[in-house]
Short mmCIF file of C-alpha atoms in Angstrom, two decimals:
data_model
loop_
_atom_site.label_atom_id
_atom_site.label_comp_id
_atom_site.label_asym_id
_atom_site.label_seq_id
_atom_site.Cartn_x
_atom_site.Cartn_y
_atom_site.Cartn_z
CA MET V 1 47.05 12.51 -23.95
CA SER V 2 45.13 11.13 -20.97
CA GLU V 3 41.77 12.40 -19.84
CA ASN V 4 41.06 13.21 -16.19
CA ARG V 5 37.81 11.89 -14.79
CA GLU V 6 36.18 12.49 -11.47
CA ILE V 7 34.60 9.49 -9.78
CA VAL V 8 31.84 10.14 -7.28
CA LEU V 9 30.79 7.47 -4.78
CA ASP V 10 27.03 7.67 -4.24
CA THR V 11 25.61 5.19 -1.75
CA GLU V 12 22.59 7.18 -0.56
CA ASN V 13 19.05 6.36 -1.64
CA PRO V 14 16.95 9.22 -2.98
CA LEU V 15 14.48 10.87 -0.61
CA LEU V 16 10.95 10.08 -1.82
CA GLU V 17 7.52 11.13 -0.59
CA ILE V 18 4.04 10.49 -1.94
CA ILE V 19 1.82 13.52 -1.28
CA SER V 20 -1.32 12.18 -2.94
CA PRO V 21 -3.09 9.86 -2.51
CA GLN V 22 -2.59 9.74 1.23
CA GLU V 23 -2.45 6.50 3.18
CA ASP V 24 -5.96 4.99 3.64
CA GLU V 25 -7.54 7.78 1.53
CA LYS V 26 -10.86 6.95 -0.10
CA ILE V 27 -10.59 7.85 -3.78
CA ASP V 28 -12.57 7.74 -7.00
CA VAL V 29 -10.89 4.84 -8.79
CA SER V 30 -11.94 5.97 -12.26
CA LYS V 31 -9.09 8.53 -12.09
CA ILE V 32 -6.20 8.52 -9.69
CA PHE V 33 -3.80 11.43 -9.27
CA ILE V 34 -0.37 10.46 -7.96
CA SER V 35 1.83 13.31 -6.79
CA GLY V 36 4.91 13.72 -4.67
CA TYR V 37 8.56 14.59 -4.84
CA THR V 38 11.98 12.99 -4.81
CA VAL V 39 15.38 14.51 -3.96
CA ASP V 40 18.90 13.32 -4.79
CA LYS V 41 22.17 14.84 -6.06
CA ASN V 42 22.24 12.40 -9.01
CA LEU V 43 18.54 11.80 -9.62
CA ASP V 44 17.63 9.77 -12.70
CA LYS V 45 14.05 8.44 -13.02
CA VAL V 46 10.72 8.11 -11.21
CA PHE V 47 8.25 5.24 -11.74
CA TYR V 48 4.87 4.10 -10.40
CA LYS V 49 2.78 0.95 -10.36
CA ILE V 50 -0.75 0.11 -9.29
CA ASN V 51 -1.40 -2.84 -6.96
CA ASP V 52 1.08 -5.64 -7.67
CA GLU V 53 1.52 -5.21 -11.42
CA ASP V 54 4.57 -6.95 -12.84
CA SER V 55 6.37 -3.81 -13.94
CA PHE V 56 6.72 -0.16 -13.10
CA VAL V 57 5.63 2.64 -15.47
CA LEU V 58 8.04 5.52 -16.09
CA ILE V 59 6.63 8.93 -15.16
CA SER V 60 7.29 11.01 -18.27
CA GLU V 61 9.31 14.23 -18.18
CA GLN V 62 6.20 16.29 -19.01
CA ASN V 63 4.77 15.24 -15.62
CA ILE V 64 7.93 16.21 -13.70
CA SER V 65 9.07 19.61 -12.52
CA ASN V 66 12.81 19.95 -11.77
CA VAL V 67 14.21 22.39 -9.21
CA PHE V 68 17.89 22.51 -8.19
CA GLU V 69 17.88 23.37 -4.49
CA ASP V 70 20.70 23.31 -1.89
CA GLY V 71 23.00 21.32 -4.20
CA GLU V 72 20.41 18.65 -4.93
CA MET V 73 17.88 18.03 -7.67
CA LYS V 74 14.28 18.02 -6.45
CA GLN V 75 11.73 16.53 -8.80
CA SER V 76 8.05 17.13 -8.14
CA PHE V 77 5.83 14.70 -10.03
CA SER V 78 2.14 14.55 -10.76
CA VAL V 79 0.48 12.01 -13.01
CA GLU V 80 -3.12 11.01 -13.72
CA VAL V 81 -3.65 7.25 -13.89
CA LEU V 82 -6.67 5.59 -15.45
CA PRO V 83 -6.90 2.06 -14.02
CA ALA V 84 -8.27 -0.74 -16.18
CA PHE V 85 -12.07 -0.86 -16.00
CA GLY V 86 -13.31 -2.87 -13.04
CA ASN V 87 -9.91 -3.14 -11.39
CA GLN V 88 -9.88 -2.30 -7.70
CA VAL V 89 -6.97 -0.11 -6.68
CA ASN V 90 -5.57 -0.91 -3.24
CA LYS V 91 -1.94 0.08 -3.45
CA ILE V 92 0.18 2.64 -5.29
CA THR V 93 3.95 2.22 -5.31
CA VAL V 94 6.37 4.93 -6.43
CA LYS V 95 10.05 4.23 -7.09
CA SER V 96 12.85 6.78 -7.46
CA ILE V 97 16.26 5.79 -8.87
CA ASP V 98 19.46 7.81 -9.02
CA LYS V 99 22.24 7.50 -11.61
CA ALA V 100 24.25 5.21 -9.31
CA GLY V 101 21.33 2.74 -9.14
CA ASN V 102 20.29 3.56 -5.57
CA GLU V 103 16.54 3.45 -5.22
CA SER V 104 13.72 4.28 -2.83
CA LEU V 105 10.17 2.92 -2.72
CA GLU V 106 7.11 4.53 -1.16
CA VAL V 107 3.76 2.77 -0.91
CA ALA V 108 0.31 4.24 -0.31
CA GLN V 109 -2.44 1.80 0.71
CA ILE V 110 -5.77 3.31 -0.34
CA ASP V 111 -9.45 2.46 0.07
#
């Protein structure tokens, strides 16, 4: 007996927006709060990195709120980051990836 499968072509990148910190915002670098949201029908994961670190850090599910709205998954995220002592933070990058591998990047340059 054969199994029927539905194949969905997804070529759209997720919508991604960083709400905080805002571009050119002056912040206390001992604690940084990164928040925003991402929207996609087949959303998978959200990551962040500070400055030009080699790799992204996965934002854990406990820091993500899922809402299914207008046929799409909207994930609001909020995470507190403690930079290494003495490191200056100039840039925060957030990456959203859907299950098809499409991705979006948002960057906030901060002071």
